Coordinates of C-alpha atoms in Angstrom, one line a residue:
Chain A
M30 CA -42.6 -63.8 -96.8
S31 CA -43.9 -64.2 -100.3
P32 CA -46.1 -67.3 -100.6
V33 CA -44.8 -68.2 -104.1
E34 CA -41.1 -68.3 -105.0
D35 CA -39.6 -68.9 -108.4
D36 CA -37.4 -71.9 -109.0
P37 CA -37.5 -72.1 -112.8
A38 CA -34.5 -74.4 -113.1
G39 CA -35.8 -77.1 -110.9
A40 CA -39.5 -76.5 -111.5
R41 CA -41.6 -79.0 -113.5
R42 CA -38.6 -81.0 -114.4
T43 CA -40.2 -84.3 -113.3
Q44 CA -43.4 -86.2 -113.9
R45 CA -44.5 -85.0 -117.3
L46 CA -44.5 -88.7 -117.7
W47 CA -47.9 -89.1 -119.2
S48 CA -47.9 -86.2 -121.6
Q49 CA -44.3 -86.9 -122.7
G50 CA -45.0 -90.5 -123.2
W51 CA -48.1 -89.9 -125.2
S52 CA -46.5 -87.4 -127.5
R53 CA -43.7 -89.9 -128.2
F54 CA -46.3 -92.7 -128.7
R55 CA -48.2 -90.7 -131.3
K56 CA -45.0 -90.4 -133.4
N57 CA -44.6 -94.2 -133.5
R58 CA -46.3 -95.3 -136.8
F59 CA -46.3 -99.0 -135.8
G60 CA -47.8 -98.3 -132.5
M61 CA -50.6 -96.1 -134.0
A62 CA -51.2 -98.9 -136.5
G63 CA -51.6 -101.4 -133.7
A64 CA -53.9 -99.1 -131.8
G65 CA -55.9 -98.7 -135.1
I66 CA -56.2 -102.5 -135.6
I67 CA -57.4 -103.0 -132.0
L68 CA -59.9 -100.1 -132.2
V69 CA -61.4 -101.6 -135.4
L70 CA -61.5 -105.1 -133.9
Y71 CA -63.3 -103.8 -130.8
L72 CA -65.8 -101.8 -132.9
A73 CA -66.4 -104.9 -135.0
A74 CA -67.0 -107.0 -131.9
A75 CA -69.3 -104.4 -130.4
L76 CA -71.3 -103.8 -133.6
A77 CA -71.3 -107.5 -134.7
P78 CA -75.1 -107.7 -135.0
M79 CA -75.2 -104.8 -137.4
L80 CA -72.2 -105.8 -139.5
T81 CA -72.8 -109.4 -140.0
P82 CA -74.9 -110.4 -143.0
Y83 CA -76.0 -113.8 -141.6
D84 CA -76.7 -115.5 -138.3
P85 CA -73.4 -117.0 -137.1
I86 CA -75.0 -120.0 -135.4
A87 CA -78.2 -120.9 -137.3
Q88 CA -77.9 -123.7 -139.9
G89 CA -79.8 -123.1 -143.1
D90 CA -80.3 -125.5 -146.0
V91 CA -77.2 -127.5 -145.0
P92 CA -76.8 -129.8 -148.0
R93 CA -77.0 -127.0 -150.5
M94 CA -75.2 -124.3 -148.6
R95 CA -72.2 -126.2 -147.1
Y96 CA -68.6 -125.6 -148.2
V97 CA -69.5 -122.7 -150.5
A98 CA -66.3 -121.1 -151.7
P99 CA -65.8 -117.3 -151.2
C100 CA -68.2 -115.5 -153.5
M101 CA -70.3 -112.3 -153.6
E102 CA -73.0 -113.5 -151.1
H103 CA -70.4 -115.2 -148.8
P104 CA -67.2 -113.2 -149.0
L105 CA -65.3 -115.7 -146.9
G106 CA -67.3 -118.8 -147.9
T107 CA -69.4 -121.1 -145.6
D108 CA -68.6 -124.0 -143.3
K109 CA -69.8 -127.6 -143.2
F110 CA -73.1 -126.5 -141.6
G111 CA -73.6 -123.9 -144.2
R112 CA -72.9 -121.0 -141.8
D113 CA -71.4 -117.8 -143.2
V114 CA -67.6 -117.7 -142.2
L115 CA -67.4 -113.9 -142.3
S116 CA -70.3 -113.6 -139.7
R117 CA -68.6 -116.3 -137.6
V118 CA -65.2 -114.6 -137.7
I119 CA -66.8 -111.3 -136.7
Y120 CA -68.8 -112.9 -133.8
G121 CA -65.7 -114.9 -132.9
S122 CA -63.8 -111.6 -132.2
R123 CA -66.1 -111.1 -129.2
I124 CA -64.9 -114.3 -127.5
S125 CA -61.2 -113.7 -128.2
L126 CA -61.2 -110.0 -127.2
M127 CA -63.3 -110.6 -124.1
I128 CA -61.2 -113.4 -123.0
G129 CA -58.1 -111.4 -123.8
I130 CA -59.1 -108.4 -121.7
L131 CA -60.7 -110.2 -118.8
A132 CA -57.9 -112.8 -118.4
V133 CA -55.3 -110.1 -118.6
T134 CA -57.0 -108.1 -116.0
I135 CA -57.0 -111.0 -113.6
A136 CA -53.4 -111.9 -114.5
I137 CA -52.2 -108.3 -114.0
L138 CA -54.0 -107.7 -110.8
L139 CA -52.6 -110.9 -109.3
G140 CA -49.2 -110.3 -110.6
A141 CA -49.1 -106.7 -109.4
L142 CA -50.3 -107.6 -105.9
V143 CA -47.8 -110.5 -105.5
G144 CA -45.0 -108.5 -107.1
A145 CA -45.7 -105.5 -104.9
A146 CA -46.0 -107.5 -101.7
A147 CA -42.7 -109.4 -102.5
G148 CA -40.9 -106.2 -103.4
Y149 CA -42.2 -104.1 -100.5
F150 CA -42.0 -106.6 -97.6
G151 CA -38.8 -108.3 -98.8
G152 CA -37.2 -110.9 -96.6
A153 CA -39.1 -114.2 -96.1
T154 CA -42.2 -112.9 -97.9
D155 CA -40.2 -112.1 -100.9
A156 CA -38.3 -115.4 -100.9
I157 CA -41.5 -117.5 -100.5
L158 CA -43.5 -115.6 -103.1
M159 CA -40.7 -115.6 -105.7
R160 CA -40.1 -119.4 -105.2
I161 CA -43.8 -120.0 -105.9
V162 CA -43.5 -117.9 -109.0
D163 CA -40.4 -120.0 -110.1
A164 CA -42.3 -123.2 -109.4
L165 CA -45.4 -122.1 -111.4
L166 CA -43.2 -121.0 -114.3
A167 CA -41.6 -124.4 -114.4
V168 CA -44.9 -126.2 -114.9
P169 CA -45.9 -126.2 -118.6
R170 CA -48.9 -124.1 -118.8
I171 CA -50.8 -126.0 -121.5
F172 CA -50.8 -129.2 -119.4
L173 CA -52.1 -127.3 -116.4
L174 CA -54.9 -125.8 -118.5
I175 CA -55.8 -129.1 -120.2
T176 CA -56.0 -130.9 -116.8
C177 CA -58.2 -128.2 -115.3
V178 CA -60.5 -128.0 -118.3
A179 CA -60.8 -131.8 -118.4
L180 CA -61.6 -131.9 -114.7
F181 CA -64.3 -129.1 -114.7
S182 CA -66.7 -128.8 -117.6
G183 CA -65.5 -126.1 -119.9
S184 CA -67.1 -122.7 -120.0
V185 CA -66.0 -119.2 -121.1
W186 CA -65.7 -118.1 -117.5
L187 CA -63.6 -121.0 -116.4
I188 CA -61.2 -120.4 -119.3
I189 CA -61.0 -116.7 -118.4
V190 CA -60.2 -117.5 -114.8
L191 CA -57.7 -120.2 -115.7
L192 CA -55.9 -118.1 -118.2
G193 CA -55.7 -115.3 -115.7
A194 CA -54.6 -117.5 -112.9
T195 CA -51.7 -119.0 -114.9
G196 CA -50.5 -115.8 -116.6
W197 CA -49.5 -113.6 -113.7
M198 CA -46.0 -114.8 -112.9
T199 CA -43.9 -112.7 -115.3
T200 CA -45.9 -109.6 -114.3
A201 CA -45.2 -110.3 -110.6
R202 CA -41.4 -110.4 -111.4
L203 CA -41.6 -107.1 -113.3
V204 CA -43.6 -105.3 -110.6
R205 CA -41.3 -106.6 -107.9
A206 CA -38.3 -105.2 -109.6
Q207 CA -40.0 -101.8 -110.0
V208 CA -41.2 -101.8 -106.3
L209 CA -37.7 -102.6 -105.1
S210 CA -36.5 -99.3 -106.6
L211 CA -39.5 -97.4 -105.3
R212 CA -39.3 -98.7 -101.8
N213 CA -36.5 -96.4 -100.8
L214 CA -38.0 -93.3 -102.2
D215 CA -38.6 -90.6 -99.7
Y216 CA -42.4 -90.4 -100.1
V217 CA -42.7 -94.1 -99.2
K218 CA -40.4 -93.4 -96.1
A219 CA -42.5 -90.4 -95.2
A220 CA -45.7 -92.5 -95.3
E221 CA -44.0 -95.1 -93.1
A222 CA -43.0 -92.4 -90.6
L223 CA -46.6 -91.1 -90.5
G224 CA -47.6 -94.6 -89.5
A225 CA -49.2 -95.8 -92.7
G226 CA -49.6 -99.6 -92.8
G227 CA -48.0 -101.8 -95.5
R228 CA -51.2 -102.4 -97.4
S229 CA -52.1 -98.7 -97.6
I230 CA -48.5 -97.9 -98.7
I231 CA -48.7 -100.5 -101.5
W232 CA -52.1 -99.3 -102.7
R233 CA -51.6 -95.5 -102.4
H234 CA -47.9 -95.1 -103.1
V235 CA -46.4 -98.1 -104.8
I236 CA -49.0 -99.5 -107.3
P237 CA -50.0 -96.2 -108.8
N238 CA -46.3 -95.4 -109.5
T239 CA -45.8 -98.7 -111.3
A240 CA -48.8 -98.1 -113.5
T241 CA -46.9 -97.5 -116.7
V242 CA -45.0 -100.7 -116.3
I243 CA -48.2 -102.6 -115.6
I244 CA -50.0 -101.1 -118.6
V245 CA -47.2 -102.1 -121.0
A246 CA -47.0 -105.6 -119.5
A247 CA -50.7 -106.0 -119.8
T248 CA -50.8 -105.0 -123.5
L249 CA -48.0 -107.4 -124.4
R250 CA -49.7 -110.2 -122.5
I251 CA -53.0 -109.9 -124.2
G252 CA -51.6 -111.2 -127.5
G253 CA -50.2 -114.3 -125.7
I254 CA -53.4 -115.0 -123.9
I255 CA -55.5 -114.7 -127.0
L256 CA -53.1 -117.2 -128.6
T257 CA -53.4 -119.6 -125.7
E258 CA -57.2 -119.4 -125.8
A259 CA -57.0 -120.2 -129.5
S260 CA -54.8 -123.2 -128.9
L261 CA -57.1 -124.5 -126.2
S262 CA -60.1 -124.1 -128.6
F263 CA -58.1 -125.8 -131.3
L264 CA -57.5 -128.7 -129.0
G265 CA -61.3 -128.9 -128.4
L266 CA -61.0 -127.7 -124.8
G267 CA -61.9 -124.1 -125.3
V268 CA -65.3 -122.3 -125.6
P269 CA -68.0 -125.0 -126.2
P270 CA -69.7 -124.9 -129.6
P271 CA -71.8 -123.6 -131.2
T272 CA -70.5 -120.2 -129.9
P273 CA -68.0 -119.2 -132.5
S274 CA -64.4 -118.7 -131.4
W275 CA -61.4 -118.3 -133.7
G276 CA -59.4 -121.2 -132.4
Q277 CA -62.4 -123.6 -132.6
M278 CA -63.0 -122.5 -136.2
V279 CA -59.4 -123.2 -137.2
F280 CA -59.9 -126.6 -135.5
E281 CA -63.1 -127.4 -137.4
G282 CA -61.7 -126.3 -140.7
R283 CA -58.7 -128.6 -140.5
E284 CA -60.7 -131.7 -141.6
A285 CA -61.5 -130.1 -144.9
L286 CA -58.3 -128.0 -145.2
L287 CA -57.5 -129.2 -148.7
S288 CA -60.9 -128.9 -150.2
A289 CA -62.2 -125.9 -148.3
W290 CA -59.1 -123.8 -147.4
W291 CA -61.1 -120.8 -146.3
L292 CA -62.5 -122.4 -143.2
S293 CA -59.2 -122.4 -141.3
T294 CA -57.4 -119.6 -143.1
F295 CA -59.6 -116.6 -142.3
P296 CA -60.0 -117.2 -138.5
G297 CA -56.2 -117.9 -138.5
I298 CA -55.6 -114.5 -140.2
A299 CA -57.9 -112.9 -137.6
I300 CA -55.9 -114.4 -134.7
A301 CA -52.6 -113.3 -136.3
V302 CA -53.8 -109.7 -137.0
T303 CA -55.2 -109.3 -133.4
V304 CA -52.0 -110.6 -131.8
I305 CA -49.8 -108.4 -134.0
G306 CA -52.0 -105.4 -133.2
F307 CA -51.6 -105.9 -129.5
N308 CA -47.9 -106.5 -129.8
L309 CA -47.3 -103.4 -131.9
L310 CA -49.3 -101.4 -129.4
G311 CA -47.4 -102.9 -126.5
D312 CA -44.0 -102.4 -128.0
A313 CA -44.8 -98.8 -128.8
L314 CA -46.0 -98.2 -125.3
K315 CA -42.9 -99.8 -123.9
D316 CA -40.7 -97.5 -126.0
A317 CA -42.8 -94.4 -125.2
F318 CA -42.8 -95.0 -121.5
D319 CA -39.3 -96.2 -121.1
P320 CA -38.0 -94.3 -118.1
R321 CA -34.6 -93.8 -119.8
Q322 CA -36.4 -91.7 -122.5
F323 CA -37.4 -89.0 -120.0
V324 CA -35.5 -85.8 -119.7
Chain B
M29 CA -36.8 -81.1 -70.3
N30 CA -35.4 -83.7 -72.7
I31 CA -37.9 -84.9 -75.2
L32 CA -35.7 -87.4 -76.9
E33 CA -32.8 -89.3 -75.5
A34 CA -30.8 -91.7 -77.6
Q35 CA -28.0 -93.7 -76.1
G36 CA -25.3 -95.8 -77.6
I37 CA -27.0 -96.0 -81.0
R38 CA -25.2 -98.3 -83.4
K39 CA -26.3 -99.2 -86.9
Y40 CA -24.2 -101.8 -88.7
Y41 CA -24.9 -103.0 -92.2
R42 CA -23.6 -106.3 -93.5
S43 CA -23.3 -106.2 -97.2
S44 CA -25.4 -109.2 -98.2
A45 CA -23.9 -112.4 -96.9
G46 CA -22.6 -114.6 -99.6
L47 CA -24.0 -118.0 -100.5
F48 CA -20.8 -119.7 -99.6
F49 CA -20.2 -118.3 -96.2
V50 CA -17.8 -115.6 -97.3
T51 CA -17.5 -113.3 -94.4
S52 CA -18.7 -110.0 -95.6
P53 CA -17.4 -106.7 -94.3
V54 CA -19.5 -104.8 -91.8
V55 CA -20.3 -101.1 -92.4
R56 CA -20.5 -99.2 -89.1
A57 CA -22.8 -96.4 -90.3
V58 CA -23.5 -95.2 -86.8
D59 CA -21.1 -96.4 -84.1
G60 CA -22.2 -95.5 -80.6
V61 CA -23.9 -92.1 -80.7
D62 CA -25.6 -90.5 -77.7
L63 CA -27.9 -87.6 -78.6
T64 CA -30.3 -85.6 -76.5
L65 CA -32.9 -83.2 -77.8
E66 CA -34.2 -80.6 -75.3
K67 CA -37.8 -79.4 -75.8
G68 CA -38.1 -76.3 -77.9
K69 CA -34.4 -76.3 -78.8
T70 CA -32.6 -77.0 -82.0
V71 CA -29.7 -79.4 -82.3
G72 CA -27.6 -79.0 -85.5
L73 CA -26.0 -82.2 -86.7
V74 CA -23.1 -81.7 -89.1
G75 CA -20.5 -83.7 -91.0
E76 CA -19.5 -84.7 -94.5
S77 CA -21.7 -87.0 -96.7
G78 CA -21.3 -90.6 -95.5
C79 CA -20.6 -89.8 -91.9
G80 CA -23.9 -91.4 -90.7
K81 CA -26.1 -88.3 -90.1
S82 CA -29.0 -89.5 -92.3
T83 CA -28.7 -93.1 -90.9
L84 CA -28.9 -91.7 -87.4
A85 CA -32.0 -89.7 -88.4
R86 CA -33.7 -92.8 -89.9
V87 CA -33.0 -94.8 -86.8
L88 CA -34.4 -92.0 -84.6
I89 CA -37.8 -92.0 -86.4
R90 CA -37.7 -95.8 -86.6
L91 CA -37.5 -96.1 -90.4
E92 CA -34.5 -98.4 -89.5
E93 CA -34.0 -100.5 -86.4
P94 CA -30.7 -99.8 -84.7
T95 CA -28.3 -102.7 -84.2
E96 CA -27.9 -101.6 -80.6
G97 CA -28.9 -98.7 -78.4
S98 CA -31.9 -97.2 -76.7
I99 CA -34.2 -94.3 -77.6
R100 CA -36.5 -92.6 -75.1
L101 CA -39.2 -90.4 -76.6
G102 CA -41.1 -88.3 -74.1
G103 CA -39.8 -90.6 -71.3
A104 CA -41.1 -93.8 -72.9
D105 CA -39.0 -96.5 -74.5
F106 CA -39.6 -95.8 -78.2
L107 CA -37.8 -98.9 -79.5
A108 CA -40.0 -101.3 -77.4
L109 CA -43.2 -100.2 -79.2
R110 CA -44.8 -102.4 -81.8
G111 CA -47.9 -102.4 -84.0
G112 CA -50.6 -100.0 -83.0
E113 CA -48.6 -98.4 -80.2
L114 CA -45.8 -97.7 -82.5
R115 CA -48.2 -96.1 -85.0
K116 CA -49.6 -93.9 -82.3
A117 CA -46.2 -92.8 -81.1
R118 CA -45.0 -92.0 -84.7
R119 CA -47.1 -88.9 -84.5
R120 CA -44.7 -87.4 -82.0
I121 CA -41.7 -87.4 -84.3
Q122 CA -41.7 -86.5 -88.0
M123 CA -39.2 -85.7 -90.7
V124 CA -38.6 -83.3 -93.5
F125 CA -36.7 -84.9 -96.3
Q126 CA -33.7 -83.6 -98.4
D127 CA -35.0 -84.1 -101.9
P128 CA -38.2 -82.2 -102.5
Y129 CA -38.7 -84.2 -105.7
S130 CA -38.6 -87.7 -104.4
S131 CA -40.3 -86.9 -101.2
L132 CA -43.8 -86.3 -102.7
N133 CA -45.8 -89.0 -104.4
P134 CA -46.3 -87.7 -108.0
R135 CA -49.7 -89.4 -108.3
L136 CA -51.3 -87.9 -105.1
S137 CA -52.8 -84.4 -104.9
I138 CA -51.2 -82.1 -102.4
G139 CA -54.4 -82.3 -100.4
S140 CA -54.3 -86.1 -100.1
T141 CA -50.6 -86.0 -99.3
I142 CA -51.1 -83.7 -96.4
A143 CA -54.3 -85.4 -95.3
E144 CA -52.7 -88.8 -95.1
G145 CA -51.4 -88.4 -91.6
I146 CA -54.6 -86.8 -90.4
R147 CA -56.5 -89.8 -91.6
I148 CA -54.1 -92.4 -90.2
H149 CA -54.3 -90.8 -86.8
K150 CA -58.0 -90.0 -87.1
L151 CA -57.4 -86.4 -86.1
A152 CA -60.4 -85.1 -88.1
R153 CA -63.2 -86.4 -90.3
G154 CA -65.1 -85.3 -93.3
A155 CA -65.1 -81.6 -94.1
E156 CA -62.9 -81.0 -91.1
V157 CA -60.0 -82.8 -92.9
K158 CA -60.2 -80.3 -95.7
E159 CA -60.2 -77.4 -93.3
R160 CA -57.2 -78.7 -91.5
V161 CA -55.3 -79.1 -94.8
S162 CA -56.1 -75.5 -95.8
R163 CA -54.9 -74.2 -92.4
L164 CA -51.6 -76.2 -92.8
L165 CA -51.1 -74.9 -96.3
E166 CA -51.6 -71.4 -95.0
K167 CA -49.2 -72.0 -92.2
V168 CA -46.4 -72.9 -94.6
G169 CA -47.2 -70.0 -96.9
L170 CA -49.1 -71.7 -99.7
P171 CA -52.7 -70.8 -100.9
S172 CA -55.4 -73.3 -100.0
S173 CA -56.1 -73.8 -103.7
A174 CA -52.8 -75.8 -103.8
S175 CA -54.6 -78.7 -102.2
A176 CA -56.2 -79.8 -105.5
K177 CA -52.9 -79.6 -107.5
Y178 CA -50.2 -82.2 -108.0
P179 CA -46.5 -82.1 -107.1
H180 CA -45.2 -81.4 -110.6
E181 CA -47.0 -78.1 -110.6
F182 CA -44.8 -76.8 -107.8
S183 CA -41.2 -75.6 -107.6
G184 CA -38.6 -77.1 -105.3
G185 CA -39.1 -74.6 -102.5
Q186 CA -42.9 -74.9 -102.7
R187 CA -42.5 -78.7 -102.5
Q188 CA -40.4 -78.4 -99.4
R189 CA -43.2 -76.3 -97.9
I190 CA -45.6 -79.1 -98.7
G191 CA -43.3 -81.6 -97.1
I192 CA -43.2 -79.5 -94.0
A193 CA -47.0 -79.3 -94.0
R194 CA -47.3 -83.1 -94.3
A195 CA -45.0 -83.5 -91.2
L196 CA -46.9 -80.9 -89.2
A197 CA -50.3 -82.4 -90.0
V198 CA -49.9 -84.9 -87.2
E199 CA -48.9 -82.3 -84.7
P200 CA -45.5 -83.7 -83.9
E201 CA -43.3 -82.6 -81.0
V202 CA -40.0 -83.4 -82.7
L203 CA -39.1 -82.5 -86.3
I204 CA -36.1 -84.0 -87.9
A205 CA -35.0 -81.9 -90.9
D206 CA -32.6 -83.9 -93.0
E207 CA -30.7 -81.3 -95.1
P208 CA -34.0 -79.6 -95.8
V209 CA -32.5 -76.8 -98.0
S210 CA -29.4 -78.4 -99.6
A211 CA -31.4 -79.3 -102.7
L212 CA -32.8 -75.8 -103.1
D213 CA -31.5 -72.7 -104.9
V214 CA -29.6 -70.4 -102.6
S215 CA -32.2 -67.7 -103.0
I216 CA -34.9 -70.0 -101.7
R217 CA -32.9 -71.4 -98.7
A218 CA -33.4 -68.4 -96.4
Q219 CA -37.2 -68.5 -96.9
I220 CA -37.4 -72.2 -95.9
I221 CA -35.1 -71.6 -92.9
N222 CA -37.1 -68.7 -91.7
L223 CA -40.3 -70.7 -92.1
L224 CA -38.9 -73.5 -90.0
E225 CA -37.8 -71.0 -87.3
D226 CA -41.2 -69.2 -87.3
L227 CA -43.0 -72.6 -86.9
Q228 CA -40.7 -73.5 -84.0
T229 CA -41.6 -70.4 -82.1
E230 CA -45.3 -70.7 -82.9
M231 CA -45.7 -74.4 -82.1
G232 CA -42.9 -75.0 -79.6
L233 CA -41.2 -77.6 -81.9
T234 CA -38.0 -79.4 -81.1
Y235 CA -35.6 -79.7 -84.1
L236 CA -32.8 -82.0 -85.1
F237 CA -31.4 -80.0 -88.0
I238 CA -29.1 -82.0 -90.2
A239 CA -26.8 -80.1 -92.6
H240 CA -23.4 -80.0 -94.1
D241 CA -23.4 -76.3 -94.4
L242 CA -22.2 -74.8 -91.2
G243 CA -23.4 -71.3 -92.0
I244 CA -27.0 -72.5 -91.8
V245 CA -26.3 -74.5 -88.7
E246 CA -24.7 -71.6 -86.9
H247 CA -27.9 -69.6 -87.7
V248 CA -30.5 -72.1 -86.4
S249 CA -28.9 -74.3 -83.7
D250 CA -28.6 -74.0 -80.0
V251 CA -26.2 -77.0 -79.8
V252 CA -24.0 -78.4 -82.6
V253 CA -23.0 -82.0 -82.9
V254 CA -20.2 -82.9 -85.3
M255 CA -20.1 -86.5 -86.7
Y256 CA -17.2 -88.2 -88.5
C257 CA -17.3 -91.9 -89.6
G258 CA -20.3 -92.8 -87.5
K259 CA -19.0 -91.2 -84.3
V260 CA -19.6 -87.9 -82.5
V261 CA -16.3 -86.1 -82.6
E262 CA -17.4 -82.8 -81.0
Q263 CA -20.5 -81.4 -79.3
A264 CA -20.9 -77.9 -77.9
P265 CA -23.2 -74.9 -77.6
T266 CA -23.3 -73.1 -81.0
G267 CA -21.5 -70.0 -79.8
D268 CA -18.6 -71.9 -78.3
I269 CA -18.0 -74.2 -81.2
F270 CA -17.8 -71.4 -83.7
R271 CA -15.7 -69.3 -81.4
E272 CA -13.3 -72.0 -80.5
P273 CA -13.6 -75.4 -82.3
L274 CA -11.7 -78.0 -80.3
H275 CA -11.5 -80.8 -82.8
P276 CA -9.3 -80.3 -85.9
Y277 CA -12.1 -81.7 -88.0
T278 CA -14.6 -79.1 -86.7
A279 CA -12.0 -76.4 -87.3
G280 CA -11.5 -77.6 -90.9
L281 CA -15.3 -77.6 -91.5
I282 CA -15.6 -74.1 -90.1
A283 CA -12.6 -72.9 -92.2
S284 CA -14.2 -74.2 -95.3
V285 CA -17.4 -72.1 -94.9
P286 CA -17.3 -69.6 -97.8
V287 CA -17.1 -66.0 -96.6
A288 CA -18.7 -63.2 -98.7
D289 CA -16.1 -60.6 -98.1
P290 CA -12.6 -61.7 -99.2
A291 CA -11.1 -59.2 -96.9
L292 CA -12.6 -61.0 -94.0
A293 CA -12.0 -64.5 -95.3
R294 CA -10.7 -66.7 -92.6
A295 CA -7.5 -68.5 -93.2
R296 CA -8.3 -71.2 -95.6
A297 CA -7.5 -74.6 -94.2
A298 CA -9.8 -76.9 -96.2
I299 CA -9.6 -80.5 -95.1
P300 CA -7.4 -82.5 -97.4
G301 CA -8.3 -86.0 -98.7
D302 CA -11.6 -87.8 -98.6
V303 CA -13.8 -89.6 -96.0
P304 CA -12.3 -93.1 -95.6
S305 CA -14.2 -96.1 -96.8
P306 CA -16.6 -97.1 -94.0
V307 CA -15.7 -100.8 -94.4
N308 CA -12.0 -100.2 -93.9
L309 CA -11.5 -97.4 -91.3
P310 CA -8.0 -96.4 -90.4
S311 CA -6.8 -97.7 -87.0
G312 CA -6.8 -95.3 -84.1
C313 CA -8.7 -92.1 -84.7
A314 CA -10.6 -92.3 -87.9
F315 CA -9.6 -88.8 -88.8
N316 CA -5.8 -89.3 -88.5
P317 CA -5.0 -89.6 -92.2
R318 CA -6.5 -86.1 -92.9
C319 CA -5.6 -84.4 -89.6
P320 CA -3.2 -81.5 -89.8
R321 CA -2.2 -82.0 -86.1
V322 CA -1.8 -85.8 -86.2
M323 CA 0.4 -87.4 -83.5
D324 CA 1.8 -90.9 -83.2
I325 CA -0.9 -92.0 -80.7
C326 CA -3.7 -91.0 -83.1
R327 CA -2.6 -93.8 -85.5
I328 CA -2.7 -96.5 -82.8
E329 CA -5.3 -95.8 -80.2
R330 CA -8.9 -94.6 -80.5
P331 CA -9.6 -91.4 -78.5
D332 CA -12.7 -91.3 -76.2
L333 CA -15.4 -88.7 -76.1
I334 CA -14.4 -86.5 -73.1
Q335 CA -16.1 -83.6 -71.4
L336 CA -14.3 -80.2 -71.4
G337 CA -16.3 -77.6 -69.7
A338 CA -20.0 -77.0 -69.7
G339 CA -21.7 -79.0 -72.4
R340 CA -18.5 -79.4 -74.4
L341 CA -17.5 -82.8 -75.6
V342 CA -14.6 -83.7 -77.8
R343 CA -13.0 -86.9 -79.1
C344 CA -9.4 -86.0 -79.8
W345 CA -6.0 -86.9 -78.4
I346 CA -4.9 -83.3 -78.3
H347 CA -7.4 -82.7 -75.5
Q348 CA -7.5 -86.1 -73.9
K349 CA -3.8 -85.7 -72.9
K350 CA -4.5 -82.4 -71.2
A351 CA -7.6 -83.8 -69.4

């Protein structure tokens, strides 16, 4: 018997998922623009010490240097302590981007696990987990965050954990739906027949095959989480000063908004551009990896 | 020696009960089936789609729990096993699936797919696992280099070989093949069938071979079981059933097998109509609306499965009267 047979019609018809998705993604100009924005932002955050002309925290000759309008030496002006706004915006990207990535990682991991468990085990497990999700979605998130930050002293890590722990519910729903459709596939049944346990089936067979859905959800969530962090900082509950963060800069600028418009405007623009970048990327990924697009 | 004995297997599904106590119809996917597998032999299970063959297979390997019935695997009560004991016993009965595309995890290499069972049952460790995987690949006619590749790099027939290797990795005694070739090109089918037959001789495997193509069943089986609407309608040694089918449904299935030579073509008597809806079966014999030899009693009363001669069972009023 020949070891290799030809089956050109059926061969290779499936799972060119990644390469097909990527080639479709590359054709999406908005998506590429989003990816470009994010790349530039991360480079700026990583290379901040080399890019920034001034120290973002040190206060110089305050009475002389405060509220300097944008000029050659200070392209985005200075704040009330005479600190260079451009340097602070660049350093502020570190906080926003780090919080965005880490909080989303926590949210997505939690959401994927809960969603996979609910979808795979079904029955009572599913009912209980999904009712918890419903209940948490019904609580206004900002109240929950404010209460927690007020109870425990604020730090970057607390904020990351809180944002992650309150942002996983929609992902859980998404992953659950995906798992429900995977659960009846033969390879999951084969693993069950071999005697594989529920946990190993979820880790080896279910989660890896929901990866594209999870990546898309994660990208779209980052924008939202960066915005939430900015609102917390704006309310004075975010990252404690003097560490620069965009939300906190917008907050500090509001008292001099009419006389020194540049204080709030530039960090505000930075927030908007970042969120738009992530959303463009997420939308493009969603279109590129939409299962209906595959032939 | 009988390695598997299933008795009175019933599997009913209730389409999800409504919120407001609406009585939902019950689907009797498998309705009282007895099945015995003799060691080293092949039982062919045939019937049209929707007759309950696949559900029965899933119940037999405990992917689904039967509503009623008992299964003895190697003399022990298979349905009583739980947890670790069930896991251990699962080694003894494995399955080859119909669709070679959905039966392999696209994100696992062939090596990891085949090694999964070896790891679960701790049949080998370290380098020995790799060695076993290579031997299994060789056994099913694939090069051991296949181990590092992924499912999309293989054709349907090759994937089916991988699925067979995965099942054999845990050294089962019983192998259920659920339409293992119906998704393959006709030119590939014979290769897979021959492979399964060679493996049976080599390893002393017991097969439950599910198909809707009687030509293949005639070739591989020792005993043929015909199902219709969740019930066994006829069972007989392969030679007998093809020489003289007792049930009009079996006769219809055999008549619909395509014959290569038109001069030899058997009289065409394809079965008219469709399989009835499982929630709303006709009264009496479920086959009566399609039966060419229907009688009055067939529409009123259900026939029993009766024995006619050695190893021959049939569920039909034509024969029950005589008996």
